[in-house]
Coordinates of C-alpha atoms in Angstrom, one line a residue:
M126 CA 106.1 118.5 117.9
S127 CA 105.1 119.6 120.6
N128 CA 107.6 122.2 122.5
S129 CA 107.9 120.5 125.4
G130 CA 109.1 117.6 123.4
N131 CA 112.0 120.2 121.8
E132 CA 113.1 120.5 125.2
T133 CA 113.1 117.1 126.9
S134 CA 115.3 116.3 123.8
A135 CA 118.1 119.7 125.4
G136 CA 117.9 121.1 121.8
E137 CA 117.9 118.3 120.0
S138 CA 118.5 118.5 116.3
R139 CA 118.9 114.7 115.2
D140 CA 118.9 113.0 111.7
G141 CA 115.6 111.0 112.7
E142 CA 112.2 111.6 111.8
K143 CA 110.5 115.3 112.0
R144 CA 107.1 116.2 111.2
D145 CA 105.5 119.7 108.9
G146 CA 102.9 119.9 109.9
E147 CA 100.8 116.4 109.4
I148 CA 103.7 115.1 106.9
I149 CA 106.1 112.3 108.0
V150 CA 109.6 113.0 106.8
K151 CA 111.8 109.7 106.5
G152 CA 114.1 109.3 108.9
N153 CA 117.8 107.9 108.8
R154 CA 118.6 104.3 109.3
E155 CA 121.9 104.4 108.6
E156 CA 124.4 102.3 110.3
S157 CA 126.6 104.0 112.6
K158 CA 130.4 103.9 111.9
Y159 CA 131.2 104.2 115.6
M160 CA 130.7 102.3 118.8
L161 CA 128.6 101.8 121.4
D162 CA 128.9 99.2 124.3
I163 CA 126.7 99.6 126.9
I164 CA 126.6 97.0 130.0
V165 CA 124.1 97.6 133.5
S166 CA 125.2 96.1 136.7
D167 CA 125.6 96.0 140.3
P168 CA 122.3 96.7 141.5
Q169 CA 122.7 98.4 145.2
K170 CA 120.0 99.5 147.6
R171 CA 120.4 103.1 148.4
S172 CA 118.7 105.0 151.7
P173 CA 118.7 109.0 151.2
D174 CA 119.5 110.4 154.4
N175 CA 116.3 112.6 154.1
G176 CA 114.6 109.5 155.2
S177 CA 112.5 109.3 151.9
S178 CA 111.9 105.5 150.7
S179 CA 114.9 103.2 149.7
Y180 CA 115.9 102.8 146.3
V181 CA 117.5 100.8 143.8
T182 CA 120.7 102.2 141.0
Y183 CA 122.4 100.3 138.5
Q184 CA 125.5 101.0 137.5
V185 CA 125.8 102.1 133.8
S186 CA 129.3 101.7 132.3
T187 CA 128.8 103.0 128.6
K188 CA 132.2 102.6 126.4
T189 CA 132.4 104.3 123.0
N190 CA 134.3 106.0 120.1
R191 CA 131.8 108.4 119.0
P192 CA 133.2 111.9 119.0
S193 CA 130.6 113.6 121.1
Y194 CA 130.6 111.4 123.2
I195 CA 134.3 111.7 123.8
R196 CA 133.9 116.1 123.9
N197 CA 131.3 116.2 126.1
H198 CA 132.7 113.4 129.2
Q199 CA 136.4 115.2 128.6
S200 CA 134.4 119.5 128.9
S201 CA 132.2 117.8 132.1
G202 CA 135.7 117.2 133.3
G203 CA 136.1 113.5 132.5
D204 CA 139.2 112.4 132.2
E205 CA 141.4 113.7 129.2
E206 CA 144.1 111.8 127.7
E207 CA 147.2 113.4 125.5
G208 CA 146.7 113.7 122.0
G209 CA 142.5 113.0 122.0
A210 CA 141.7 109.9 123.4
E211 CA 140.2 107.2 121.0
E212 CA 137.1 105.6 123.2
V213 CA 136.1 106.8 126.7
L214 CA 134.7 104.6 129.4
V215 CA 131.6 106.4 131.2
V216 CA 130.2 104.9 134.4
V217 CA 126.8 106.4 136.2
H218 CA 124.5 105.6 138.6
R219 CA 120.5 105.8 137.4
R220 CA 117.6 104.5 139.2
F221 CA 114.5 102.9 137.5
S222 CA 112.7 106.1 136.7
D223 CA 115.8 107.9 135.5
F224 CA 115.3 104.7 132.2
E225 CA 111.4 105.4 132.6
L226 CA 112.1 108.9 131.6
L227 CA 114.5 107.9 129.2
Y228 CA 111.9 106.2 127.9
H229 CA 109.5 108.3 127.7
V230 CA 111.3 110.7 125.9
L231 CA 112.0 108.1 123.2
L232 CA 108.3 108.1 123.0
N233 CA 108.0 111.1 122.9
D234 CA 110.7 112.3 120.1
Y235 CA 110.5 109.1 117.8
P236 CA 106.8 108.2 116.9
T237 CA 107.8 106.2 114.2
C238 CA 110.0 104.1 115.8
I239 CA 109.4 100.8 117.7
I240 CA 110.6 101.9 121.4
P241 CA 112.3 99.2 123.2
P242 CA 109.8 98.2 126.2
L243 CA 111.1 98.6 130.4
P244 CA 110.6 95.4 132.7
N245 CA 107.0 95.5 134.0
K246 CA 106.9 97.1 137.2
K247 CA 105.8 93.9 139.2
I248 CA 103.5 95.4 141.7
F249 CA 103.0 92.4 144.0
Q250 CA 107.1 92.4 144.4
Y251 CA 106.6 96.4 145.9
I252 CA 103.8 95.4 148.0
A253 CA 105.5 92.3 149.7
G254 CA 108.7 94.4 150.1
D255 CA 110.5 91.8 147.7
R256 CA 111.7 94.8 145.6
F257 CA 114.8 94.6 147.1
S258 CA 115.9 91.0 147.2
N259 CA 118.4 89.7 145.0
S260 CA 116.3 87.6 142.5
F261 CA 114.3 90.8 141.6
T262 CA 117.2 92.9 141.5
Q263 CA 119.4 90.9 139.2
K264 CA 116.1 90.2 136.0
R265 CA 115.6 93.9 136.4
C266 CA 119.5 94.5 135.4
H267 CA 119.2 92.2 133.3
S268 CA 116.0 93.6 131.3
L269 CA 117.8 97.0 131.5
Q270 CA 120.8 95.6 130.0
N271 CA 118.4 93.9 127.1
F272 CA 117.0 97.5 126.9
L273 CA 120.0 99.7 126.7
R274 CA 121.5 97.1 124.4
R275 CA 118.5 97.5 121.9
I276 CA 118.6 100.9 122.2
S277 CA 122.4 101.4 121.0
K278 CA 121.9 99.2 118.0
H279 CA 119.0 101.5 116.5
P280 CA 120.5 103.9 114.1
M281 CA 118.3 106.4 114.9
L282 CA 117.3 106.2 118.8
S283 CA 121.2 105.6 119.1
Q284 CA 121.9 109.4 117.7
S285 CA 119.5 111.0 120.2
N286 CA 120.8 113.6 122.9
M287 CA 118.6 112.4 125.6
L288 CA 120.2 108.6 125.1
E289 CA 123.7 110.5 125.3
F290 CA 122.6 113.0 128.3
F291 CA 121.5 109.8 130.2
L292 CA 124.8 107.6 129.6
I293 CA 127.3 110.0 130.7
S294 CA 126.1 113.5 132.3
S295 CA 127.4 113.6 135.6
D296 CA 124.4 116.9 136.1
W297 CA 121.8 114.3 135.4
E298 CA 119.7 114.8 138.9
V299 CA 119.4 118.9 137.5
Y300 CA 118.5 118.0 134.5
K301 CA 116.0 115.5 135.7
K302 CA 114.2 118.1 138.0
K303 CA 113.5 120.5 135.0
L304 CA 112.3 118.0 132.8
N305 CA 110.0 115.9 135.3
G306 CA 108.2 119.3 135.3
T307 CA 108.1 120.0 132.0
F308 CA 107.6 116.8 130.4
S309 CA 105.0 115.4 132.9
N310 CA 102.3 117.3 131.1
V311 CA 103.4 116.3 127.7
I312 CA 103.3 112.2 128.6
H313 CA 99.8 113.2 130.3
N314 CA 97.7 114.7 127.4
N315 CA 99.6 112.3 124.5
N316 CA 98.2 108.9 127.0
K317 CA 95.0 111.2 126.6
E318 CA 94.9 111.4 123.0
E319 CA 96.2 107.9 122.4
M320 CA 92.8 106.6 124.6
T321 CA 90.7 108.8 122.8
E322 CA 92.3 107.7 119.6
V323 CA 92.2 104.0 120.3
I324 CA 88.2 104.4 121.8
M325 CA 86.9 105.9 118.5
N326 CA 88.6 103.3 116.3
A327 CA 87.5 100.3 119.0
F328 CA 85.0 98.6 117.2
K329 CA 86.2 99.9 113.4
S330 CA 89.2 97.6 110.9
V331 CA 90.7 98.4 108.3
H332 CA 89.2 97.8 105.2
S333 CA 91.9 97.7 102.8
Q334 CA 94.9 96.1 104.3
N335 CA 98.3 96.0 102.8
E336 CA 99.2 92.3 102.2
M337 CA 103.0 93.6 103.6
F338 CA 101.1 93.9 106.8
V339 CA 98.7 91.1 106.7
E340 CA 101.7 88.5 106.4
I341 CA 103.7 90.4 109.1
K342 CA 100.4 90.7 111.3
K343 CA 100.0 86.5 110.7
N344 CA 104.6 86.3 111.2
T345 CA 104.2 88.3 114.5
E346 CA 101.2 86.1 116.1
K347 CA 103.1 82.9 115.3
F348 CA 106.5 83.7 116.2
E349 CA 104.7 85.3 119.6
S350 CA 102.9 82.4 120.3
N351 CA 106.5 80.1 120.0
I352 CA 108.3 82.6 122.3
S353 CA 105.1 82.2 125.1
K354 CA 105.7 77.9 124.7
I355 CA 109.3 78.2 125.3
D356 CA 108.6 80.7 128.0
K357 CA 105.9 78.0 129.6
T358 CA 108.2 75.2 128.8
F359 CA 111.3 76.7 130.6
S360 CA 109.0 78.2 134.2
K361 CA 108.6 74.1 134.4
I362 CA 112.0 73.5 133.7
V363 CA 113.1 76.0 136.4
K364 CA 110.6 74.6 139.4
K365 CA 111.1 71.0 138.4
N366 CA 115.5 71.6 138.9
E367 CA 114.7 73.5 142.3
L368 CA 113.1 70.4 143.6
I369 CA 115.8 67.9 142.3
I370 CA 118.3 70.6 143.6
D371 CA 116.8 70.3 147.0
D372 CA 116.5 66.6 146.9
Y373 CA 120.4 66.2 146.1
F374 CA 121.0 68.6 149.6
K375 CA 119.1 66.3 150.9
V376 CA 121.0 62.9 149.4
H377 CA 124.1 65.0 149.9
S378 CA 123.5 65.8 154.1
N379 CA 122.1 62.0 154.2
F380 CA 125.4 60.5 152.8
K381 CA 127.5 62.6 155.0
D382 CA 125.6 61.8 158.3
L383 CA 126.7 58.0 157.3
Q384 CA 129.7 58.8 156.7
E385 CA 130.5 60.2 160.1
V386 CA 128.7 56.6 161.3
M387 CA 130.9 54.4 159.1
T388 CA 134.1 56.5 160.3
G389 CA 133.1 55.7 163.8
E390 CA 131.9 52.0 163.5
E391 CA 134.3 50.2 160.9
P392 CA 137.9 49.1 161.7
E393 CA 140.6 51.3 160.6
G394 CA 141.7 50.8 157.1
N395 CA 138.4 50.3 155.9
S396 CA 137.7 52.0 152.4
L397 CA 133.9 52.1 152.5
P398 CA 133.9 55.6 154.4
E399 CA 136.7 56.9 151.8
K400 CA 134.7 55.7 149.2
I401 CA 131.3 57.2 150.6
K402 CA 133.5 61.1 150.8
T403 CA 134.4 60.5 147.3
F404 CA 130.6 59.8 145.5
N405 CA 129.5 62.8 147.7
S406 CA 131.3 65.1 146.8
G407 CA 130.4 64.3 143.0
V408 CA 127.0 64.4 144.7
I409 CA 127.0 68.6 146.1
K410 CA 128.9 69.6 142.6
L411 CA 126.3 68.1 140.7
S412 CA 123.8 70.0 142.6
Y413 CA 125.5 73.5 142.5
S414 CA 126.1 73.3 138.8
L415 CA 122.8 72.6 138.6
N416 CA 122.0 75.0 140.3
D417 CA 123.6 77.6 138.9
L418 CA 122.7 76.4 135.4
N419 CA 119.2 76.9 136.7
K420 CA 119.9 80.6 137.7
F421 CA 120.7 80.6 134.3
Y422 CA 117.3 79.8 133.0
S423 CA 115.6 81.9 135.7
F424 CA 117.4 85.3 135.3
E425 CA 119.2 85.3 131.8
F426 CA 116.9 83.5 129.3
L427 CA 113.9 83.1 130.9
T428 CA 114.1 87.3 131.2
D429 CA 115.4 87.7 127.6
M430 CA 112.1 85.6 126.5
R431 CA 110.0 87.5 128.7
N432 CA 111.4 91.2 127.4
L433 CA 111.1 89.4 123.8
E434 CA 107.4 88.9 124.8
Q435 CA 106.9 92.8 125.4
Y436 CA 109.6 94.1 122.8
I437 CA 106.5 92.4 120.5
N438 CA 103.9 94.2 122.0
S439 CA 106.0 96.9 121.0
L440 CA 106.0 96.1 117.3
K441 CA 102.1 95.5 117.8
S442 CA 101.3 99.0 118.6
L443 CA 103.1 100.6 116.3
I444 CA 101.6 98.5 113.7
K445 CA 98.0 99.2 115.6
L446 CA 99.4 103.1 115.4
K447 CA 99.5 102.9 111.5
D448 CA 95.9 100.8 111.3
Q449 CA 94.4 103.7 113.3
K450 CA 96.0 106.3 111.0
Q451 CA 94.8 104.2 108.0
I452 CA 91.4 104.0 109.3
D453 CA 91.0 107.6 110.2
Y454 CA 92.2 107.8 106.1
E455 CA 88.8 105.7 105.0
E456 CA 86.8 107.0 107.5
L457 CA 87.5 110.4 106.0
S458 CA 87.4 109.3 102.8
E459 CA 83.8 107.9 103.4
Y460 CA 82.3 110.9 104.4
L461 CA 83.8 112.9 101.4
S462 CA 81.8 110.0 99.3
K463 CA 78.5 110.6 101.0
S464 CA 78.9 114.1 101.1
L465 CA 79.9 114.1 97.2
H466 CA 76.7 111.7 96.6
E467 CA 74.6 113.8 98.4
R468 CA 75.9 116.5 96.5
D469 CA 75.3 114.7 93.0
T470 CA 71.5 113.8 94.4
L471 CA 70.3 117.3 95.0
L472 CA 71.9 118.7 91.6
R473 CA 69.3 115.6 90.3
T474 CA 66.4 117.1 91.7
Y475 CA 66.9 120.4 90.4
S476 CA 67.1 119.1 87.4
H477 CA 64.0 116.6 87.6
G478 CA 61.7 119.2 89.7
S479 CA 62.5 122.6 89.3
G480 CA 60.5 123.6 86.3
G481 CA 62.9 123.5 83.2
G482 CA 65.9 125.3 82.1
D483 CA 65.8 128.0 83.9
M484 CA 65.7 126.6 87.6
A485 CA 68.9 124.2 85.7
G486 CA 70.4 127.4 84.9
A487 CA 70.2 129.3 88.2
I488 CA 71.9 125.9 89.5
G489 CA 74.7 125.7 86.5
G490 CA 75.4 129.3 87.4
H491 CA 76.1 128.2 90.7
T492 CA 78.0 125.4 90.4
N493 CA 80.3 126.4 87.8
G494 CA 80.2 129.6 87.0
S495 CA 78.0 130.1 83.7
G496 CA 74.1 130.7 83.5
G497 CA 71.9 128.7 81.0
G498 CA 70.3 125.4 80.6
G499 CA 73.6 124.0 79.4
G500 CA 75.9 125.1 82.2
A501 CA 73.4 123.0 84.1
A502 CA 74.0 120.1 82.0
A503 CA 77.5 120.4 82.3
A504 CA 77.5 120.5 86.5
I505 CA 74.6 117.1 85.8
S506 CA 77.2 115.2 83.0
T507 CA 80.1 116.0 85.5
T508 CA 78.5 115.1 89.0
T509 CA 77.3 111.7 87.5
D510 CA 80.9 110.9 86.2
D511 CA 82.5 112.1 89.5
E512 CA 79.1 109.8 91.4
D513 CA 80.3 106.6 89.5
A514 CA 83.9 106.8 90.4
H515 CA 83.2 107.5 94.1
A516 CA 80.2 104.5 94.0
S517 CA 83.2 101.7 92.7
H518 CA 85.2 103.3 95.4
R519 CA 82.6 102.1 97.9
G520 CA 81.7 99.1 97.1
S521 CA 78.6 97.6 95.1
T522 CA 76.4 99.4 92.2
T523 CA 73.3 97.8 94.0
K524 CA 74.5 99.9 97.5
T525 CA 74.4 103.0 95.8
R526 CA 71.8 102.7 93.8
S527 CA 70.0 102.2 97.7
K528 CA 71.2 105.2 99.2
Y529 CA 70.4 107.3 96.0
L530 CA 66.5 106.0 96.4
L531 CA 66.7 106.9 100.0
S532 CA 68.2 110.0 99.4
T533 CA 66.2 110.7 97.1
T534 CA 62.6 110.0 99.0
N535 CA 64.1 111.5 101.7
N536 CA 64.4 114.8 99.4
F537 CA 61.2 114.4 98.1
I538 CA 59.1 114.8 101.7
T539 CA 61.9 117.3 102.7
N540 CA 61.0 119.6 99.4
K541 CA 57.0 119.4 99.8
L542 CA 57.2 119.8 103.1
E543 CA 58.8 123.0 102.9
E544 CA 56.7 123.9 99.9
I545 CA 53.2 123.3 102.8
A546 CA 55.5 125.9 105.3
G547 CA 55.6 128.4 102.4
F548 CA 59.8 128.5 102.0
N549 CA 61.7 129.8 99.0
Q550 CA 62.6 125.9 97.9
E551 CA 65.4 128.0 94.8
Q552 CA 66.9 129.7 98.1
I553 CA 67.1 127.0 100.1
K554 CA 68.4 124.5 97.1
R555 CA 71.1 126.9 96.7
D556 CA 72.1 127.8 100.2
K557 CA 72.5 123.4 100.9
L558 CA 74.6 123.2 97.4
K559 CA 76.7 126.0 98.5
S560 CA 76.9 124.5 102.2
L561 CA 77.8 121.2 100.4
E562 CA 80.4 122.6 98.0
T563 CA 82.5 124.2 100.8
K564 CA 82.4 120.9 102.7
I565 CA 84.0 119.0 99.9
E566 CA 86.3 121.6 99.5
S567 CA 87.8 121.3 102.8
L568 CA 87.1 117.4 103.0
T569 CA 89.1 116.7 99.7
A570 CA 92.4 118.9 101.4
E571 CA 92.2 116.5 104.3
V572 CA 91.6 113.7 102.7
R573 CA 94.3 114.2 100.4
T574 CA 96.8 115.4 103.5
S575 CA 95.6 112.4 105.4
K576 CA 96.5 110.0 102.2
I577 CA 100.0 111.2 102.5
V578 CA 100.1 111.1 106.8
T579 CA 99.0 107.5 105.5
E580 CA 102.0 106.8 103.2
E581 CA 104.4 108.0 104.8
F582 CA 103.6 106.8 108.1
E583 CA 103.3 102.8 106.4
A584 CA 106.8 103.7 104.8
E585 CA 107.8 104.2 107.7
C586 CA 107.0 101.5 109.8
L587 CA 107.8 99.4 107.1
E588 CA 111.4 100.3 108.0
E589 CA 111.4 100.1 111.5
I590 CA 109.8 96.8 110.9
K591 CA 113.4 95.4 109.3
L592 CA 114.8 96.5 111.9
F593 CA 113.2 95.3 114.0
E594 CA 113.4 92.0 112.4
K595 CA 117.2 92.3 112.8
I596 CA 117.6 93.0 116.1
K597 CA 115.1 90.7 117.2
N598 CA 117.0 87.7 115.3
N599 CA 119.8 88.6 116.8
E600 CA 119.2 88.7 120.1
L601 CA 117.3 85.4 119.8
R602 CA 120.9 84.1 118.0
Q603 CA 122.5 85.1 121.0
S604 CA 120.5 84.1 123.8
L605 CA 119.8 80.4 122.3
N606 CA 123.5 80.4 121.9
N607 CA 124.2 81.2 125.4
L608 CA 121.7 78.8 126.6
V609 CA 123.5 75.6 124.5
D610 CA 127.1 77.1 126.2
H611 CA 125.7 76.6 129.9
N612 CA 124.2 73.0 129.1
L613 CA 127.3 72.2 127.3
Q614 CA 129.2 73.4 130.0
F615 CA 127.0 71.9 132.8
Y616 CA 127.6 68.1 131.0
E617 CA 131.1 68.7 130.6
D618 CA 132.2 69.8 134.1
M619 CA 129.5 66.6 135.1
H620 CA 131.5 63.9 133.1
K621 CA 134.9 65.6 134.1
T622 CA 133.9 65.2 138.0
W623 CA 131.5 61.6 137.5
S624 CA 134.9 60.7 135.4
T625 CA 137.2 61.3 138.4
I626 CA 134.5 59.7 141.2
N627 CA 134.6 56.7 138.9
S628 CA 138.7 56.2 138.5
S629 CA 139.0 57.0 142.4
L630 CA 136.1 54.6 143.5
Q631 CA 138.1 51.9 141.5
S632 CA 141.6 52.6 143.3
H633 CA 139.8 52.0 146.6
S634 CA 138.4 48.8 145.5

């Protein structure tokens, strides 16, 4: 991890994943025994005195019994109860850019975790000036609530010192200015490296995919498709309900006008105007209740579904990063196989074209540290076994033979041209062999390290996906329960309202 990354964590020493060179150390994903409840609410428009552009702040309320939160809150001037508080409630105000900074720091500090996504910046609302509208700020507030709740439910992310500082610090603005200066370069460099890696591996795919990840990708795509269908269906429902609500208000207005006309023209004691008034009260209640239900669909349920789609994209990004590391490992392995094949081919040309045991012995002495034809025979025997093993790794024997024949032909032509030019063939071959041995030694070490990194990263991904599934299932269950509760409440209220109206109308008959 970079120095800037450490600075962003304010000297953080966490139990999460760490890196020792390129090797990932498995992090602690055990559930915390402490409570961390976070609520984001009350979006407010702020206009700075210095004339800069307006912005929206969100109230972030944190209730927790974590000792470090209580200790740091009290040391910063918070309420200190006699005998020590068992839990604290801390309220701060943060703007969207503060949430963005928290997101990027977590993304940098926890590369093997699925970092919950922030709501998208809706450019159209910024251009049109709607970013201060009640609809926009309420939906964003709900999305930010989902963002922090997912972090609080994650055993590793919830332990972040950066999160603690974000939630309770009264010196956030000072820290933020310092952090922005050092962390902006880290974000830029990380984005540049990720873009380079994506472009390099854009047209490559994993050759040997773990069956578990094949199943995970399949299930993820299916789940994403279902969520997308729910999104589209309820978006249509919201639009249709808006039209129905508008029609109900028009009906209410027309009945109100009719009631006034009937009251002025009908003889005193006529019950018809009262019946119209009673019926019209039910229409207006239906309008308001349906409007409240539709707001729940739009502001909460649909926002939850869209946030869930973004959360799925974060999972897919982590899997893609895992695939890129595996592609790197496979590319290195293929490069090593080609180098081994080239060395083996070079040794074969020595044994067939060097003119006897003296050349074979010289080459054998170079490669195995012993002189004579026996050393060459041992070298050729060893490398032949290596070739067979690596040919099996690369694919079919036919493909390996074709590569060997092509390489042998090329070497034969090259050797003849060098003989005509008067080059020292023996010295050239020794230099080539020495260079190949050095390359193979380096590649072998790189392949070994890359394999360790790939396997560790894959193991971390599988653990992270288990956490993702748990958080996702709990969220979906809660969203669907809320959907059921709001619909039940709507129909129960309507049944009660219209039962009362029906009784009233019958009494006036």
